[in-house]
mmCIF file of C-alpha atoms in Angstrom:
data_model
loop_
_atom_site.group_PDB
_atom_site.id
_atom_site.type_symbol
_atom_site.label_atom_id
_atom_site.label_comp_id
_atom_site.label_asym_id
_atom_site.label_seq_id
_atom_site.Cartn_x
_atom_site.Cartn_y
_atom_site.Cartn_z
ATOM 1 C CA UNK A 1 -57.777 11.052 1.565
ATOM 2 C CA UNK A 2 -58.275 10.589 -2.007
ATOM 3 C CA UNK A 3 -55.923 8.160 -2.509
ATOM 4 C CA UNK A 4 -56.937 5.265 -5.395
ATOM 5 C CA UNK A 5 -59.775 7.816 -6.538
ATOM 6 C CA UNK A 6 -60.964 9.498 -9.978
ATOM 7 C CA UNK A 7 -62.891 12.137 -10.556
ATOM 8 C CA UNK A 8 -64.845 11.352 -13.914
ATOM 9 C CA UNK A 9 -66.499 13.724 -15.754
ATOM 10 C CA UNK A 10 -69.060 11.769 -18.022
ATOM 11 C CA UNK A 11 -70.026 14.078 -20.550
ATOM 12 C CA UNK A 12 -69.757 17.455 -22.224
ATOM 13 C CA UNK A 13 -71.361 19.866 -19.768
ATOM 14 C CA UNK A 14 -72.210 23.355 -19.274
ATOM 15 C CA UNK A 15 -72.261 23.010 -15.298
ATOM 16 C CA UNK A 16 -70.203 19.788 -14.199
ATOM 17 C CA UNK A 17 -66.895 21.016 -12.395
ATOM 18 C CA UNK A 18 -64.873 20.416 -9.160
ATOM 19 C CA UNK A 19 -65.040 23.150 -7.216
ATOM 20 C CA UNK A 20 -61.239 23.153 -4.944
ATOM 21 C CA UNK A 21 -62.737 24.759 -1.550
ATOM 22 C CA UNK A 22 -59.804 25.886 -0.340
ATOM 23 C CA UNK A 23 -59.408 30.337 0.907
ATOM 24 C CA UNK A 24 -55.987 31.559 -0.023
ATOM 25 C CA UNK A 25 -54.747 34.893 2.171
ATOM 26 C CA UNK A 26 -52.367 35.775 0.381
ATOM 27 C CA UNK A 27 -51.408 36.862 -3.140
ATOM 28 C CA UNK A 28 -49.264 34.557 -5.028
ATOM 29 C CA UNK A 29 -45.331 35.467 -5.770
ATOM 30 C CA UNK A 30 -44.714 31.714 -6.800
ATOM 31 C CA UNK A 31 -46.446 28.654 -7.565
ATOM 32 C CA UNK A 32 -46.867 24.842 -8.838
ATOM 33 C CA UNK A 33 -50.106 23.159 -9.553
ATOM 34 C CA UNK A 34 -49.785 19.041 -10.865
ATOM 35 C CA UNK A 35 -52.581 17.243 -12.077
ATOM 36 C CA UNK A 36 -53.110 13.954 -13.996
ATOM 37 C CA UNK A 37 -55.822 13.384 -16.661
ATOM 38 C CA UNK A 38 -56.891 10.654 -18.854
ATOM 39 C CA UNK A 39 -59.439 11.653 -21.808
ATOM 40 C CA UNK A 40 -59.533 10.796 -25.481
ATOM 41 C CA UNK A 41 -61.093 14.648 -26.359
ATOM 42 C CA UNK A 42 -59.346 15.762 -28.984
ATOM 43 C CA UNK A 43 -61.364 19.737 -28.794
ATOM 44 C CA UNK A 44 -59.579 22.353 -26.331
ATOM 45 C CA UNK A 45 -60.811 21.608 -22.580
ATOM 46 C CA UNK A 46 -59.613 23.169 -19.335
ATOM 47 C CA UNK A 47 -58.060 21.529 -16.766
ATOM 48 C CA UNK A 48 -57.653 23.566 -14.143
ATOM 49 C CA UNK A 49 -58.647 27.083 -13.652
ATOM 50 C CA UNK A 50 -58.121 29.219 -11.160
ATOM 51 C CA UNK A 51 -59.841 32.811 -11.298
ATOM 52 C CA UNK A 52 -60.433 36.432 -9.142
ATOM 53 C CA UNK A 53 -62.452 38.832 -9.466
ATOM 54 C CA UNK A 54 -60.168 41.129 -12.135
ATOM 55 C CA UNK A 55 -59.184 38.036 -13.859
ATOM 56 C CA UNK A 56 -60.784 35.261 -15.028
ATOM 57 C CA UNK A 57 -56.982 33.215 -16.354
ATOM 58 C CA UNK A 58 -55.018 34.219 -13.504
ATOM 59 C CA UNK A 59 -53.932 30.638 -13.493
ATOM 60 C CA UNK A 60 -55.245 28.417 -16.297
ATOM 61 C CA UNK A 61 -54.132 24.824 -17.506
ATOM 62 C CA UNK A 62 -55.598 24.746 -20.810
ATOM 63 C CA UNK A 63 -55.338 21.605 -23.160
ATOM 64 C CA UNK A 64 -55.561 23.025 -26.668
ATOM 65 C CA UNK A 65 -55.019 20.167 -28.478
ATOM 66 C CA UNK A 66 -53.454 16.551 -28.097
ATOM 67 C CA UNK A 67 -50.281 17.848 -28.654
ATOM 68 C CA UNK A 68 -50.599 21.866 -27.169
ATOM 69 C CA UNK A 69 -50.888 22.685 -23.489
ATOM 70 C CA UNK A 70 -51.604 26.834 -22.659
ATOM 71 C CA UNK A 71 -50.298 27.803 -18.993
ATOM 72 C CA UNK A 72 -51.937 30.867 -18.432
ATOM 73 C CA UNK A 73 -50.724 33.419 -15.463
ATOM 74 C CA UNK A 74 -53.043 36.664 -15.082
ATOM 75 C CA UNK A 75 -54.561 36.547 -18.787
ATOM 76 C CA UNK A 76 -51.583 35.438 -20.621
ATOM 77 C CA UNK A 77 -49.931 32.215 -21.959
ATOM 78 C CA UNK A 78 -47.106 30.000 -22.965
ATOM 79 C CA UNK A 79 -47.577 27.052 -25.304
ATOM 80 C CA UNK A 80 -45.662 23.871 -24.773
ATOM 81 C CA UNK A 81 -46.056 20.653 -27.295
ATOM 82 C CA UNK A 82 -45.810 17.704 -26.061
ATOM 83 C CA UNK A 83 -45.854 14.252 -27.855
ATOM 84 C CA UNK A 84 -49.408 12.923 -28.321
ATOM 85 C CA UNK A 85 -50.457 9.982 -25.955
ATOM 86 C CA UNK A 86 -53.127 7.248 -27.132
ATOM 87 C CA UNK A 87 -54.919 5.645 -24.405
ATOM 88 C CA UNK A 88 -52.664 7.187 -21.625
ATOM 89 C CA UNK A 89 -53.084 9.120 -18.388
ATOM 90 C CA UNK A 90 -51.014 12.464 -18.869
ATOM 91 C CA UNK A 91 -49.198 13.994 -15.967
ATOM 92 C CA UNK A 92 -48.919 17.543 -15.597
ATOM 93 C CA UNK A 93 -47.241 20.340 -13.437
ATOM 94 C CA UNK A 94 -46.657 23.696 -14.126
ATOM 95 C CA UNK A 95 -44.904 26.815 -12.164
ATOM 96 C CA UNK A 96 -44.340 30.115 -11.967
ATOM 97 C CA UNK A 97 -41.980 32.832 -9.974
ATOM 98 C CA UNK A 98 -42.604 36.472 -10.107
ATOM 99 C CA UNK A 99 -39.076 37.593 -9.622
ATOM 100 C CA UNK A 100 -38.035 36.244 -12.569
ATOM 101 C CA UNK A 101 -41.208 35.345 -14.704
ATOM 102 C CA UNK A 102 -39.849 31.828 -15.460
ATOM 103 C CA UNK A 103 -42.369 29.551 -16.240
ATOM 104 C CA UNK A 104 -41.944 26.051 -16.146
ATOM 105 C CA UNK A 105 -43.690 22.799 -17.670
ATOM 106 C CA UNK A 106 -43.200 18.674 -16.918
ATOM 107 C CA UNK A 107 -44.914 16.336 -19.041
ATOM 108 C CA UNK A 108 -44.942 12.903 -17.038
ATOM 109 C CA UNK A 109 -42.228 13.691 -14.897
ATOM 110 C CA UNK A 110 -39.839 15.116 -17.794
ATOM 111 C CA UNK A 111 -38.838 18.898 -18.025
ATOM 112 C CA UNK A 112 -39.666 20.746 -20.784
ATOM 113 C CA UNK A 113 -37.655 24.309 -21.538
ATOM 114 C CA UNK A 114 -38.201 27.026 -19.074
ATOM 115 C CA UNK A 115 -39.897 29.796 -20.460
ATOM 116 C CA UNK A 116 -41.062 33.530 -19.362
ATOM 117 C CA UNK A 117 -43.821 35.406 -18.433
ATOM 118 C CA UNK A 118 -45.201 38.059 -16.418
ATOM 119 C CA UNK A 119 -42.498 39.232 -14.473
ATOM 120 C CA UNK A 120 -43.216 40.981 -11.222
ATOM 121 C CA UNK A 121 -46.766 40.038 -11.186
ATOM 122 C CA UNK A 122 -48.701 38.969 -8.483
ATOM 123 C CA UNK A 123 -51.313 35.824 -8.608
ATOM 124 C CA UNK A 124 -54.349 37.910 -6.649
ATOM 125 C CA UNK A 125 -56.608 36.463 -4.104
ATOM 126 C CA UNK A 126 -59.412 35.478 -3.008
ATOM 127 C CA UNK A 127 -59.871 32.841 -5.783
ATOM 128 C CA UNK A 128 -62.618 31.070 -7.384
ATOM 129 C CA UNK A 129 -60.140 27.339 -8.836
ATOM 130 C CA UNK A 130 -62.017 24.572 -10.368
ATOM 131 C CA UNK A 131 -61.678 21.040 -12.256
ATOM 132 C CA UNK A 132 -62.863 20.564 -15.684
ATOM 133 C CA UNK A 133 -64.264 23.993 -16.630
ATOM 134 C CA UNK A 134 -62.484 27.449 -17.765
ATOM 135 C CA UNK A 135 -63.766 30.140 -15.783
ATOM 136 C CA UNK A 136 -64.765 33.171 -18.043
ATOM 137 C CA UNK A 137 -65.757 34.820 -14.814
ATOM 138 C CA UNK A 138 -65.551 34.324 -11.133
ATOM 139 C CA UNK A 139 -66.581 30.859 -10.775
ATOM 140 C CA UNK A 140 -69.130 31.224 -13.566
ATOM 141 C CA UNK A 141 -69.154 31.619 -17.597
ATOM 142 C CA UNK A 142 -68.273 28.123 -18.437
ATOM 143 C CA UNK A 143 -68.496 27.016 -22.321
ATOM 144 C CA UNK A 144 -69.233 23.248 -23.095
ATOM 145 C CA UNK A 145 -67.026 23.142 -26.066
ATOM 146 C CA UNK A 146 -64.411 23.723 -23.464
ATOM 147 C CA UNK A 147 -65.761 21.798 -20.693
ATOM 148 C CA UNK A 148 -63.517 18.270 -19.376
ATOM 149 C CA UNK A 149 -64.359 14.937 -19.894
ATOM 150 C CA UNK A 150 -62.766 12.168 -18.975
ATOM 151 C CA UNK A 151 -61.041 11.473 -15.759
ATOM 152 C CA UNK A 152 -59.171 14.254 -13.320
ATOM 153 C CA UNK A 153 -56.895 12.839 -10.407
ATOM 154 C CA UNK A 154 -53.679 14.105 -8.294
ATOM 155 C CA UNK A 155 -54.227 17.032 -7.848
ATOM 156 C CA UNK A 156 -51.723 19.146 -6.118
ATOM 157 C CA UNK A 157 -50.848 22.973 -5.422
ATOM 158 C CA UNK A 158 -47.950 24.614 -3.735
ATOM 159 C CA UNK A 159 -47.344 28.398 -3.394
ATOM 160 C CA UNK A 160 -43.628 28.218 -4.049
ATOM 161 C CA UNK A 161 -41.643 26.245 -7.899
ATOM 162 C CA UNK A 162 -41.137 22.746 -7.245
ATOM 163 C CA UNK A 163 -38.028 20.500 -8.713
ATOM 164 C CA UNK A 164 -38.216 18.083 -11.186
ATOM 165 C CA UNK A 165 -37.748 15.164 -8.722
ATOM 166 C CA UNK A 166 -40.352 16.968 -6.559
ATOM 167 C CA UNK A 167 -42.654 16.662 -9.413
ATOM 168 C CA UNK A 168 -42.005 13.157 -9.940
ATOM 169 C CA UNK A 169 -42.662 12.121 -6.296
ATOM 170 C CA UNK A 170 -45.981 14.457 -6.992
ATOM 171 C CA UNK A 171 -47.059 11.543 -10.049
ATOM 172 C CA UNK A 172 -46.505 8.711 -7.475
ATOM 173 C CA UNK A 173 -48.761 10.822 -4.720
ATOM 174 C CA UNK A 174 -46.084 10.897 -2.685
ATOM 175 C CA UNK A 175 -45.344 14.367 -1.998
ATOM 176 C CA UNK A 176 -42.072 16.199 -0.831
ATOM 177 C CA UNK A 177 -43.069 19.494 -0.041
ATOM 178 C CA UNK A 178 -46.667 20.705 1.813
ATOM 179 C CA UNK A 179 -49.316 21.667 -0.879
ATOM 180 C CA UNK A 180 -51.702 24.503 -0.389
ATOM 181 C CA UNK A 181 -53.591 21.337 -1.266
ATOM 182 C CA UNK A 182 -53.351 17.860 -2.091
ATOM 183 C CA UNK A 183 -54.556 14.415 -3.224
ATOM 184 C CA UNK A 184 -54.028 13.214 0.306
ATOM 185 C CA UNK A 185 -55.939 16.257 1.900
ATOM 186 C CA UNK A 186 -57.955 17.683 -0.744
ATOM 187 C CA UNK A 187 -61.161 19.652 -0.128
ATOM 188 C CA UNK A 188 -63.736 20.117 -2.840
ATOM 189 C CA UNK A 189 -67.088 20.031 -3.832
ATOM 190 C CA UNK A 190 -68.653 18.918 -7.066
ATOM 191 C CA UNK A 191 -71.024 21.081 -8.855
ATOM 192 C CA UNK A 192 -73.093 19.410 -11.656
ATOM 193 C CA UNK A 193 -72.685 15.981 -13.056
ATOM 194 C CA UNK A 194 -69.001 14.695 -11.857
ATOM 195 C CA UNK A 195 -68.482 11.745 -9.944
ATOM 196 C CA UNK A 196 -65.600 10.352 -7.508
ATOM 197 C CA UNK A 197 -65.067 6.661 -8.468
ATOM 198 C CA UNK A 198 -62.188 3.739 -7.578
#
């Protein structure tokens, strides 16, 4: 249980990530990943990145800027601004449903529009998903200039969309719905320099 933990990522890094050790069986039709983060980068960094074989964003959280979040599904993306936070944690969840290719984004519990993309397609397995770095390949081809740092925590995924008050019980760790994995439950190993502190 990782309750009351961080992951930190000290510095800019070629190698440090978290890697999620968890074996999905089956291809993904829908999905939701939430995560919190606290950093005062202001350069693009990944989040979370999730990658197979064929395709290296087949789910990406990308943080272009302080005010421009990328969700990627199977190579391509939606942009969503959100208001720039000084000194603040951000809270994040994003999903995705094949059947209709709606996308959609909270920013610290809020809703932003829903958006569309990739209709029909399927999230493939097996899957190489990691903290802190964007996968360029399967679990490999990492870039420091897009590497995390700062701290990662909360981190949740569920193979089916989530609602908004879903998502907010998600911020508070407390959540509604079974993940895939979880803060609670959350199996992972760290590769490189990241540690888990208080």
């Amino acid at each position: 249980d990782m309750m009351g933990s961080v992951f930190v990522f000290p510095q800019e890094s070629q190698s440090a990530s978290v890697q999620v050790k968890v074996e999905l069986e089956q291809p993904l039709d829908n999905f939701t990943v939430c995560l919190r983060s606290f950093t005062d980068l202001g350069r693009p960094h990944s989040l979370f990145s999730y990658a197979t074989t064929k395709q290296s964003n087949e789910i990406l959280l990308f943080k272009a800027g302080p005010d421009r979040y990328e969700f990627y599904v199977g190579g391509k993306f939606l942009l969503f601004k959100v208001p720039q936070s000084l000194g603040e944690s951000e809270h994040v969840c994003a999903s995705w449903e094949s059947s209709t290719g709606i996308a959609r984004f909270w920013f610290n519990g809020k809703p932003w529009p829903r958006k569309g993309l990739q209709k029909g397609y399927r999230v493939g397995v097996p899957a190489s998903i990691l903290l802190g770095q964007d996968q360029d390949s399967f679990g490999g081809g990492f870039e420091a200039q897009q590497s995390f740092v700062g701290e990662i925590s909360s981190v949740y995924m569920w193979d089916e969309g989530i609602s908004t008050s879903g998502v907010r019980m998600a911020m508070y760790d407390q959540p509604e719905q079974t993940p895939l994995f979880g803060w609670r439950n959350f199996p992972y190993q760290i590769m490189g320099e990241v540690y888990l502190k208080p």
